[in-house]
Short mmCIF file of C-alpha atoms in Angstrom, two decimals:
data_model
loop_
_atom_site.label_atom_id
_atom_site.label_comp_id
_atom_site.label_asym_id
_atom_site.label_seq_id
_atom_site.Cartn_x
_atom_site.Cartn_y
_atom_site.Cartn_z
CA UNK A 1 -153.34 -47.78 74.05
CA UNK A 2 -154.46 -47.48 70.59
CA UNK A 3 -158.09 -48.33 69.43
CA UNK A 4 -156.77 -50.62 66.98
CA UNK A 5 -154.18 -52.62 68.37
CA UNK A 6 -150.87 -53.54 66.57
CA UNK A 7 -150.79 -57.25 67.56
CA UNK A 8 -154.11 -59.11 66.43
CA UNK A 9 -154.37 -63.09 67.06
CA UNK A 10 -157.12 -64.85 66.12
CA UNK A 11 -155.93 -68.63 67.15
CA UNK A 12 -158.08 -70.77 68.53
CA UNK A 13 -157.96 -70.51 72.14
CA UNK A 14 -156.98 -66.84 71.80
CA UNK A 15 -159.42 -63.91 72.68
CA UNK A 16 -160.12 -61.62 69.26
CA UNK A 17 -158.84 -58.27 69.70
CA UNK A 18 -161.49 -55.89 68.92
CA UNK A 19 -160.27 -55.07 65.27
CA UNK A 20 -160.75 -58.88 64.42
CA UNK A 21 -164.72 -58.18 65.92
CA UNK A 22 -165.00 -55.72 63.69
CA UNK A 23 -163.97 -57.45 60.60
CA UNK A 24 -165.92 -60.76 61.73
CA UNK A 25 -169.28 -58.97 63.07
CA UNK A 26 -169.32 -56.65 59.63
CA UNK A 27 -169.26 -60.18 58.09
CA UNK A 28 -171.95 -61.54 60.57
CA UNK A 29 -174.44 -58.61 61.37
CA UNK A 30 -176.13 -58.12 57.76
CA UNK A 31 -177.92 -60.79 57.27
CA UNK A 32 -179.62 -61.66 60.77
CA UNK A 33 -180.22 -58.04 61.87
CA UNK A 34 -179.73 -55.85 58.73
CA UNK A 35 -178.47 -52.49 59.12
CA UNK A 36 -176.61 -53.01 61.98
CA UNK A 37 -174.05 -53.52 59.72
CA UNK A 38 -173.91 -50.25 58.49
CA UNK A 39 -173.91 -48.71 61.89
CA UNK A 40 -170.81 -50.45 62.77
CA UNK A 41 -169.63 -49.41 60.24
CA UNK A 42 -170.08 -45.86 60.09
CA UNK A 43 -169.44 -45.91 64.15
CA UNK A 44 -166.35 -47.97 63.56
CA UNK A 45 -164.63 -45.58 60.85
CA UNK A 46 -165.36 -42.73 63.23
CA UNK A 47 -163.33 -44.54 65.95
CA UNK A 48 -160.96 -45.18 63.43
CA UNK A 49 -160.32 -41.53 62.47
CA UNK A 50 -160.06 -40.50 66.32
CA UNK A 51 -157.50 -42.76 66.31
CA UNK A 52 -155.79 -41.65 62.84
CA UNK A 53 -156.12 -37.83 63.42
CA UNK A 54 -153.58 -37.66 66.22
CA UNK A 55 -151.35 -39.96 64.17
CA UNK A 56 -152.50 -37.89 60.71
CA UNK A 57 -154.15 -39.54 57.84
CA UNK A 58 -151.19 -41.68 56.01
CA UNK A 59 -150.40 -39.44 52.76
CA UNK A 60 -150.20 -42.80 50.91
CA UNK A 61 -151.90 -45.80 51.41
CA UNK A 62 -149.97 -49.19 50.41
CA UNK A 63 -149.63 -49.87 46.43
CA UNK A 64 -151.58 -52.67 45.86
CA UNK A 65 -154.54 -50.32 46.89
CA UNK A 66 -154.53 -46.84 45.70
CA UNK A 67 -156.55 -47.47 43.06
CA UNK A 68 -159.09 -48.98 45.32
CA UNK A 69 -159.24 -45.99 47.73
CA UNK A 70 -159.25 -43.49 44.45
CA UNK A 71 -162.34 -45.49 43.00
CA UNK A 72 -164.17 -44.53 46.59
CA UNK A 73 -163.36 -41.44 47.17
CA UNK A 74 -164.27 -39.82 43.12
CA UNK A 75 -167.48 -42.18 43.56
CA UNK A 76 -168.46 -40.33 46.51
CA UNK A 77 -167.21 -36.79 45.39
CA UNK A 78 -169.81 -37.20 42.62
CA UNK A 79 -172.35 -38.10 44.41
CA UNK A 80 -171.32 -34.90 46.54
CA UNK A 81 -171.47 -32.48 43.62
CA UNK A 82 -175.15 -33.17 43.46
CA UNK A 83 -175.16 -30.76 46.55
CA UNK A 84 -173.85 -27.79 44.03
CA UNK A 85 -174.33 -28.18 40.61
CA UNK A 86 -178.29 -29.26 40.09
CA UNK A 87 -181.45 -28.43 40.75
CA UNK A 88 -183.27 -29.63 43.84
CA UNK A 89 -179.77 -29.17 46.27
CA UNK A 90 -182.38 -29.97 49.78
CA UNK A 91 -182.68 -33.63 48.54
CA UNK A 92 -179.55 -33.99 46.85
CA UNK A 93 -178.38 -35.24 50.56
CA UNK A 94 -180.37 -38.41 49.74
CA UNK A 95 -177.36 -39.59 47.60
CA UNK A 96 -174.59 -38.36 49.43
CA UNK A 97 -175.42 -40.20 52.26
CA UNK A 98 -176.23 -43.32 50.52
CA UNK A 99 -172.44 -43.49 49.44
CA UNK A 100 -171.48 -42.12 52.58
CA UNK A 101 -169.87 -45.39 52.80
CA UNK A 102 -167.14 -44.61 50.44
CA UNK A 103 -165.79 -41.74 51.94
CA UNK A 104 -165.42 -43.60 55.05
CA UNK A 105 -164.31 -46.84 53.86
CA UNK A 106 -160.68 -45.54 53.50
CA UNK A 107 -160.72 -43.98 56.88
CA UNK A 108 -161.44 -47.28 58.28
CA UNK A 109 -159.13 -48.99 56.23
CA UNK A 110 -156.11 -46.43 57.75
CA UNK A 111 -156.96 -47.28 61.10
CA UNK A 112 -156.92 -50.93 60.58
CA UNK A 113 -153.69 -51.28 58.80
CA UNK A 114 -151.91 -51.31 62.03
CA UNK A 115 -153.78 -54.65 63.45
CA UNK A 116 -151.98 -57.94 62.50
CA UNK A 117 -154.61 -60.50 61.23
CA UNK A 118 -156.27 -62.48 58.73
CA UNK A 119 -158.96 -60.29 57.75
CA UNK A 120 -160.08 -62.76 54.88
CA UNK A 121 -160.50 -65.57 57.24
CA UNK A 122 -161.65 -63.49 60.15
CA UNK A 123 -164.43 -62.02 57.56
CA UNK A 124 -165.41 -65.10 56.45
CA UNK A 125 -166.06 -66.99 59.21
CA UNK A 126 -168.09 -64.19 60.29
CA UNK A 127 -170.18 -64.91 56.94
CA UNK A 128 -170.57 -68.23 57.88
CA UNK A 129 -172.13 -67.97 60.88
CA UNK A 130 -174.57 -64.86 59.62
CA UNK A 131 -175.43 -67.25 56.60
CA UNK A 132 -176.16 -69.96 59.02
CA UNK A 133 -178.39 -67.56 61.41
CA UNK A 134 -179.76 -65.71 58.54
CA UNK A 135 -180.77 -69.23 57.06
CA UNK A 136 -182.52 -70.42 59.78
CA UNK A 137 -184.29 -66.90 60.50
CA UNK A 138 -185.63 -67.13 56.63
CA UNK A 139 -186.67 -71.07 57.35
CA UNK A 140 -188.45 -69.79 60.64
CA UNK A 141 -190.30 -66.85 58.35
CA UNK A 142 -191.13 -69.30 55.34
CA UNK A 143 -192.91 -71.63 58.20
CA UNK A 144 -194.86 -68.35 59.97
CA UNK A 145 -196.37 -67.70 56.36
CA UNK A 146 -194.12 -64.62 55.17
CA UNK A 147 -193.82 -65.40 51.35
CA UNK A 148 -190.42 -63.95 50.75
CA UNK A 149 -188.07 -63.68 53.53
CA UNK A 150 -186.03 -61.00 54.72
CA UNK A 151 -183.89 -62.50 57.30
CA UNK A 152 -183.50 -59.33 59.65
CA UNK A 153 -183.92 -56.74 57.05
CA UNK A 154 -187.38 -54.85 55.73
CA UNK A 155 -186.70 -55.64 51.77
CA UNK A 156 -185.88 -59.33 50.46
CA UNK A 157 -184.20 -58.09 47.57
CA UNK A 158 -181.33 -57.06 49.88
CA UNK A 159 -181.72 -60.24 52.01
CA UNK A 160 -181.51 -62.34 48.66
CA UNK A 161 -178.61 -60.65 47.36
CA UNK A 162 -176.58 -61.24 50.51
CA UNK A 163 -177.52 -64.66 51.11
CA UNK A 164 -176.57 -65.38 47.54
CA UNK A 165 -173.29 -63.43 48.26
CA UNK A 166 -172.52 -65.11 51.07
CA UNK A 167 -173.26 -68.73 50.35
CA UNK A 168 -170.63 -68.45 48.16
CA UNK A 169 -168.00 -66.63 50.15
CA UNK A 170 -168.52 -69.48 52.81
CA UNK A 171 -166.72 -71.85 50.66
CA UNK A 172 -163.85 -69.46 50.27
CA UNK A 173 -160.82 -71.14 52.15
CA UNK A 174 -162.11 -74.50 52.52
CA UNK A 175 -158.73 -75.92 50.76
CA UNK A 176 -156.86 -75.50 54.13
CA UNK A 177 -159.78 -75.37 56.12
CA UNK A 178 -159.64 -79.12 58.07
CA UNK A 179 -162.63 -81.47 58.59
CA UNK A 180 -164.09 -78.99 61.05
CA UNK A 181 -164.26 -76.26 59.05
CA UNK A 182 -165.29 -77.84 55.66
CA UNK A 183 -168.07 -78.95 57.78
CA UNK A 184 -168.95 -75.80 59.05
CA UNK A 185 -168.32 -73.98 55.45
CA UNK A 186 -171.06 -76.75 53.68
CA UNK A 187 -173.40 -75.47 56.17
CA UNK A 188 -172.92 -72.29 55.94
CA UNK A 189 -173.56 -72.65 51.58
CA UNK A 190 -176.62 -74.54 52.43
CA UNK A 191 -178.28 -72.14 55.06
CA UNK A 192 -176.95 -69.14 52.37
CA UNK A 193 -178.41 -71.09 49.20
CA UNK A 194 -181.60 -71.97 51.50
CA UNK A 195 -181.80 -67.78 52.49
CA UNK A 196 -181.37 -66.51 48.82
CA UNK A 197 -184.36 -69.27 47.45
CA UNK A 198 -186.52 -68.36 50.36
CA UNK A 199 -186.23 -64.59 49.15
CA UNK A 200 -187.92 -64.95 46.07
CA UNK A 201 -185.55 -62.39 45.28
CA UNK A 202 -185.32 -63.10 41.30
CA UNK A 203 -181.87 -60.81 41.08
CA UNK A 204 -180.78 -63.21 43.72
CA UNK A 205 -181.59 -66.53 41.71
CA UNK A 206 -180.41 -65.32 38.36
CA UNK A 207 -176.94 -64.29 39.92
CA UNK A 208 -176.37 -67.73 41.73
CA UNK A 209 -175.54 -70.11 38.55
CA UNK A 210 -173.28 -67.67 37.97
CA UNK A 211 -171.61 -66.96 41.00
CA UNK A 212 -171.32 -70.65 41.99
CA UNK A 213 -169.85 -71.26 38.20
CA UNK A 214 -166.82 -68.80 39.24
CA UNK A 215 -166.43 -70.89 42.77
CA UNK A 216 -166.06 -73.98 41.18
CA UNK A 217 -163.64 -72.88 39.14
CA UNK A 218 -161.78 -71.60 42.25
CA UNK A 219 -161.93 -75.10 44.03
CA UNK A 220 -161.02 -76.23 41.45
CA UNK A 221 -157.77 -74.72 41.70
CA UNK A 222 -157.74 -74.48 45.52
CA UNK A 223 -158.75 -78.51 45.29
CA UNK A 224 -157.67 -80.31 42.22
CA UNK A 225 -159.98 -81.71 39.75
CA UNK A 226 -160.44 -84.87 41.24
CA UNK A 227 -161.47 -83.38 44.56
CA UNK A 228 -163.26 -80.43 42.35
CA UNK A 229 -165.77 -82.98 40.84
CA UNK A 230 -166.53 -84.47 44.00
CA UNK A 231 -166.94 -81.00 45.88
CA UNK A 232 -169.23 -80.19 42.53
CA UNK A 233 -171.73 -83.34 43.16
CA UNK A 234 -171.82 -82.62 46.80
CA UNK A 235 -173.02 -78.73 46.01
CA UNK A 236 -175.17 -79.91 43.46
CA UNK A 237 -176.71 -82.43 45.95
CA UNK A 238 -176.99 -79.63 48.28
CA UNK A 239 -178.76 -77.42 45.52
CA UNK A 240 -181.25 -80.17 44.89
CA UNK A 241 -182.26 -80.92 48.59
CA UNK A 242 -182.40 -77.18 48.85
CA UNK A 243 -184.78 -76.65 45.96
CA UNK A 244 -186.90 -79.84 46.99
CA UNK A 245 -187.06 -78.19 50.06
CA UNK A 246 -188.21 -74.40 49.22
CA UNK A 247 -190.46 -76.19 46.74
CA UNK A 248 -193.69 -74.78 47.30
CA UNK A 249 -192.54 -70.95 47.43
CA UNK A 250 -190.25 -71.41 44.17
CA UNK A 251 -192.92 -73.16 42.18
CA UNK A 252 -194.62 -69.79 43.47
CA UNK A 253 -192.35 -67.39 42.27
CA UNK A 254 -192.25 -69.45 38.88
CA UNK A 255 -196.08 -69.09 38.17
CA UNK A 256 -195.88 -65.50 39.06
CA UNK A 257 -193.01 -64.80 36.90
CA UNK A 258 -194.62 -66.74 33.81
CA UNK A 259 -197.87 -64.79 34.12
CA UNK A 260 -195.92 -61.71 34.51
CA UNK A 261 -194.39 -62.14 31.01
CA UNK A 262 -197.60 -63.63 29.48
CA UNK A 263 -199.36 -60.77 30.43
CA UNK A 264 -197.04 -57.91 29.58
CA UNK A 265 -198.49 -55.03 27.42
CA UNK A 266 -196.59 -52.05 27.75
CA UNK A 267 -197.98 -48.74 29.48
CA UNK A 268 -200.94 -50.58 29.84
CA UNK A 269 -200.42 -52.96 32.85
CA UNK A 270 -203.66 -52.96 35.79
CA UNK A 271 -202.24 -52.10 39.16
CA UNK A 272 -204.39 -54.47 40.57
CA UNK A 273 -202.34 -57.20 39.05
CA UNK A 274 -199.54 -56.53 41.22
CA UNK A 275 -196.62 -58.96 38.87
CA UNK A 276 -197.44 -58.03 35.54
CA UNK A 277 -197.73 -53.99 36.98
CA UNK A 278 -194.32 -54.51 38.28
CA UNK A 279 -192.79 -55.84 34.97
CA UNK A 280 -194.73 -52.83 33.41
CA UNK A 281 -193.05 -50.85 35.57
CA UNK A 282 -189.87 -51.36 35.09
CA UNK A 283 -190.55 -51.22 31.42
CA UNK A 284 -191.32 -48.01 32.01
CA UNK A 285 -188.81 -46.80 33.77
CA UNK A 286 -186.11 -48.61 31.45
CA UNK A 287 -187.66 -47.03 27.67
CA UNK A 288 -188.03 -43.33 29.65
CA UNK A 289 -184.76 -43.85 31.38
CA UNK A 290 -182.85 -44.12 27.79
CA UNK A 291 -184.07 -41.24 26.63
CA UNK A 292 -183.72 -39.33 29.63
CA UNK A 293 -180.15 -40.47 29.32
CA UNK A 294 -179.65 -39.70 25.70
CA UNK A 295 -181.29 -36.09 25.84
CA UNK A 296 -178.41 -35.48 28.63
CA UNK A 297 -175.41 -37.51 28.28
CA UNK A 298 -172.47 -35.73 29.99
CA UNK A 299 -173.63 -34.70 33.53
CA UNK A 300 -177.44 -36.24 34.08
CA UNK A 301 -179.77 -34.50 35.66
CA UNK A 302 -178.96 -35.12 39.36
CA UNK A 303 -179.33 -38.49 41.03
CA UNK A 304 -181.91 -36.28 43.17
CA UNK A 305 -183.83 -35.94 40.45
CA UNK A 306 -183.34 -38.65 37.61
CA UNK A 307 -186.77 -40.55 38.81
CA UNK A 308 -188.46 -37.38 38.67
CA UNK A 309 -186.92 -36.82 35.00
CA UNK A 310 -188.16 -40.07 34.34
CA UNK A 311 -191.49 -40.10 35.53
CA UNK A 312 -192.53 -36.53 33.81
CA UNK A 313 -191.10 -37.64 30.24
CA UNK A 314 -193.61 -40.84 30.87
CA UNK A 315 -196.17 -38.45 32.51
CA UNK A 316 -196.50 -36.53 29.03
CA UNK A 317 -197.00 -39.94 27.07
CA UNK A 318 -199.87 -40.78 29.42
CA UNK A 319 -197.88 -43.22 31.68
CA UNK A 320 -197.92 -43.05 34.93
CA UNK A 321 -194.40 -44.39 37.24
CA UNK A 322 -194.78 -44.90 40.91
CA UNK A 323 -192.41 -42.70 43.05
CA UNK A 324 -189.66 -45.62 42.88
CA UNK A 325 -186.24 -44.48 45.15
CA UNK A 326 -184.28 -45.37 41.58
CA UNK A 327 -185.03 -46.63 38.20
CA UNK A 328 -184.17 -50.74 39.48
CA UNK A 329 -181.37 -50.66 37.30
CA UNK A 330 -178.29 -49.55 38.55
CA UNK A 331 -175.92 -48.33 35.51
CA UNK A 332 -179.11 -46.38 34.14
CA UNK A 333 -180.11 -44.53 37.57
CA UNK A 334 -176.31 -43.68 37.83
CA UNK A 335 -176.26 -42.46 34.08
CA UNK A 336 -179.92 -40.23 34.23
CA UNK A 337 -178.39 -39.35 37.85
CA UNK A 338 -174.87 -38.27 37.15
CA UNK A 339 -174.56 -39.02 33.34
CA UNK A 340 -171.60 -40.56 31.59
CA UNK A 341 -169.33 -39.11 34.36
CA UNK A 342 -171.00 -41.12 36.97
CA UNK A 343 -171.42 -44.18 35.24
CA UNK A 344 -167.82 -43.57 35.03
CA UNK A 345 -167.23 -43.25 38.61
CA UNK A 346 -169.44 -46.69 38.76
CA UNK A 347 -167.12 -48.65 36.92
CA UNK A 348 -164.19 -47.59 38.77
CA UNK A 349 -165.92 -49.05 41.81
CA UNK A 350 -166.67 -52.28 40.47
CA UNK A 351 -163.28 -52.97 38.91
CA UNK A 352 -161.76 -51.81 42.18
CA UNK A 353 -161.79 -55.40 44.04
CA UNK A 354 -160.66 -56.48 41.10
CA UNK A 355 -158.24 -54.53 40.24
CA UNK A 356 -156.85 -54.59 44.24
CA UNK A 357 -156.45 -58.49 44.33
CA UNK A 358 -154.96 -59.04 41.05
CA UNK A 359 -151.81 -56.29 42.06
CA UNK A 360 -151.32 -57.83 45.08
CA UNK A 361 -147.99 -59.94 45.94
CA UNK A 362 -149.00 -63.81 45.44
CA UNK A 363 -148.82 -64.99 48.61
CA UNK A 364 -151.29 -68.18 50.17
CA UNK A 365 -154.00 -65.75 50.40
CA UNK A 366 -153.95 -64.42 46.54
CA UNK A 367 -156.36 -66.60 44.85
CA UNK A 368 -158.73 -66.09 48.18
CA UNK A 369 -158.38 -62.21 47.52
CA UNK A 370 -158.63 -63.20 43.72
CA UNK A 371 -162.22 -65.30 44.44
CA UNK A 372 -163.37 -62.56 46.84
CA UNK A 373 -163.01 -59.50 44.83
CA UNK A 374 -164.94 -61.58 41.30
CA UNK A 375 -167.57 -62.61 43.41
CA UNK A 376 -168.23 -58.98 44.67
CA UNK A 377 -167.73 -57.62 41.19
CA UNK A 378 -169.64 -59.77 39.62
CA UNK A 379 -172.74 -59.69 41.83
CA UNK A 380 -173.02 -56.09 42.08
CA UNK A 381 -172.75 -56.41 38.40
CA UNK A 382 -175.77 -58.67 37.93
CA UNK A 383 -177.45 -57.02 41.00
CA UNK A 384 -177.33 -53.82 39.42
CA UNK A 385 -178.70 -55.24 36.30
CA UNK A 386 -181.85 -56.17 37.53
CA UNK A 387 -182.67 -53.63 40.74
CA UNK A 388 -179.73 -51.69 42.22
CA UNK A 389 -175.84 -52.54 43.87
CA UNK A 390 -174.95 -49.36 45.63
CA UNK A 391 -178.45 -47.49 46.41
CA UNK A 392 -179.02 -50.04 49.59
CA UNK A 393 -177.74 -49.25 52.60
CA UNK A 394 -176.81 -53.19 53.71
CA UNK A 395 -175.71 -53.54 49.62
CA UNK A 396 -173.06 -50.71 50.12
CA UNK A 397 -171.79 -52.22 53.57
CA UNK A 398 -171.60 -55.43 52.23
CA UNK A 399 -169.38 -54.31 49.21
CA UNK A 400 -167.44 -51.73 51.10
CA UNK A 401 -166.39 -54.70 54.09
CA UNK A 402 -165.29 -57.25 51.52
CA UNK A 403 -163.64 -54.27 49.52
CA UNK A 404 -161.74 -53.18 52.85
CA UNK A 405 -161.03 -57.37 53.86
CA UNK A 406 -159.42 -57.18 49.84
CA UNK A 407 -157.58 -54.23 50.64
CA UNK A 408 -155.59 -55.20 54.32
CA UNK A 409 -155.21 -58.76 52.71
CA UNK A 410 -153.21 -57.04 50.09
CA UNK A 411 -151.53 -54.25 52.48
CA UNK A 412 -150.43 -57.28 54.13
CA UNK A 413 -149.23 -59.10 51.21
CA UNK A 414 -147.10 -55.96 49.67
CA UNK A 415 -146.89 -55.06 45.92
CA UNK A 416 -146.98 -57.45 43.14
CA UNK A 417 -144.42 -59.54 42.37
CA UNK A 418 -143.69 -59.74 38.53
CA UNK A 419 -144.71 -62.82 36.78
CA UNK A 420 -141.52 -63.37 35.41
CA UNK A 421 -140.17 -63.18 38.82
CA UNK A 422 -142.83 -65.48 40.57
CA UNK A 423 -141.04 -68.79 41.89
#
């Protein structure tokens, strides 16, 4: 019998089949215990391609998500070049196994296609419940005196990022969802908003308005605009109780962030004074970064080496830049990494959930696909803006899972239907 099994029922009552685990536990794992999500994954797409190789590796994957599968696999082959064409090849494995991900993602994806499910529902669910764990693991840490939690990872960055993710995926569904599941969905947004505010994970807090803007406009769709309004008041009441709640750390963050600002001199910040030396930091790595950039637009200088790059052009001005994994801005470490060509490859990535849903047939699960892919896109967007999207290892599985759930929703659903031919 095949690893992935061609008949997958996820009724109530029913026993998941052990593709469904997959698809719920990669939504569950990363936020209570981290990078155990991208061990499943990477142990899952071997599986997979044990399974495939007998079978051989489809030629073609399903039209709604070539493109998709493309975006991965040039992302990664850049990333892979680093290994011949610049300097430093011994750590130019750092990168190529931090988009490792993307190579594998369509091998999983091949061996999944066979299972019958609901992989957005199935993946969601599985959000829930990590958002509701992860919640009440970051509740547990904010009451043993950690400042910013991490839920079950080392870095709240990450931790913030996915909780803010994920408090917003929870609601995705809730239209058809019954009482019992509405329930469970509020919950879920509340323990996810709770998470990402407990974080202190500024990236995190600047992408939520904006994330939660783009699901209301969903339910309001999904809901009607009576029903929207109401759903609206009962997040915002939510919000408040939340941010009454987490008072005392975000009043916190707040004061540190003004003095950051207030105190801000550039190339000339006291690492003693750990905010305002961050800020300074990061203006650092943002004026050298340009230049770097500019003096090498084409091909970059390796992503082995673009903090390097950037630290000796600062080094000569008589700044000095901490040995930082990336330059905490995504779209500049991939342009000072693999220049133009990469940033290239970047936006192919990000447009590819995108790009995935909105070809797929409208069926009942096209605005879900729809919702999905902008919330992905657009928090890896403002992610990237303000620290990094894809140089994380629980970032990259997080993207890659809901980027594979887009991609067997829309196998499922078939090609796109023509609007003029839409009933």
């Amino acid at each position: 019998m095949p690893f992935f099994l061609r008949s997958l029922e996820v009724d109530v009552g029913k026993r998941f089949t052990l593709a469904a685990a997959v698809l719920f536990l990669l939504g569950f794992l990363p936020m209570p215990l981290g990078s155990l999500a991208t061990v499943l994954f990477f142990a899952m797409a071997i599986v997979a391609l044990t399974d495939i190789i007998p079978r051989r590796v489809p030629s073609r994957f399903p039209p709604p998500t070539g493109f998709a599968v493309a975006a991965c696999l040039i992302y990664f082959a850049v990333d892979a070049a680093s290994l011949i064409i610049y300097d430093n090849r011994a750590d130019g494995w750092i990168p190529v196994v931090a988009s490792l991900h993307f190579l594998l993602l369509p091998i999983l994806f091949a061996g999944l296609l066979p299972a019958r499910m609901d992989p957005i529902k199935v993946f969601v669910r599985g959000a829930q419940i990590g958002a509701i764990v992860g919640g009440i693991i970051a509740v547990i840490q904010n009451w043993a005196g950690i400042d910013r939690a991490v839920g079950g990872m080392i870095n709240s960055f990450p931790f913030g990022a996915t909780a803010a993710w994920f408090a917003c995926i929870s609601l995705i569904g809730v239209a058809d969802a019954g009482r019992s599941g509405r329930t469970l969905a509020a919950i879920a947004f509340s323990a996810g908003l709770t998470a990402a505010l407990l974080s202190e994970a500024r990236g995190a807090w600047l992408a939520l308005p904006v994330l939660m803007v783009i699901l209301l406009f969903y339910l309001r769709a999904q809901l009607g605009g009576r029903i929207a309004v109401i759903a609206a008041g009962g997040l915002a009441v939510i919000g408040m109780v939340v941010i009454v709640a987490a008072s005392d750390s975000l009043r916190e963050r707040f004061n540190e962030t003004f003095v950051m600002f207030q105190g801000f001199e550039f190339g000339q910040a006291d690492p003693t004074v750990l905010d305002v030396y961050s800020l300074d930091q990061r203006a650092l790595l943002m004026a050298y970064g340009l230049e770097a950039a500019v003096d090498r637009p084409i091909l970059g200088y390796g992503p082995q080496n673009a903090v390097a790059e950037v630290r000796a052009r600062a080094a000569v001005d008589g700044h000095e830049i901490d040995q930082y994994g990336h330059l905490h801005n995504e779209f500049l470490t991939e342009t000072v990494g693999n220049g133009l060509v990469g940033l290239a490859t970047l936006l192919l990535l990000l447009a590819a959930p995108i790009v995935t849903a909105y070809r797929s047939a409208r069926d009942s699960r096209y605005a879900d696909r729809q919702i999905l892919a902008v919330l992905m896109t657009t928090g890896a967007v403002l992610f990237g803006l303000t620290s990094l999207a894809f140089g994380h290892d629980i970032t990259n599985s997080i993207y890659a899972s809901a980027l594979l759930v887009i991609c067997l929703s829309a196998a499922a659903s078939g090609p796109r239907v023509p609007r003029s031919a839409d009933p």
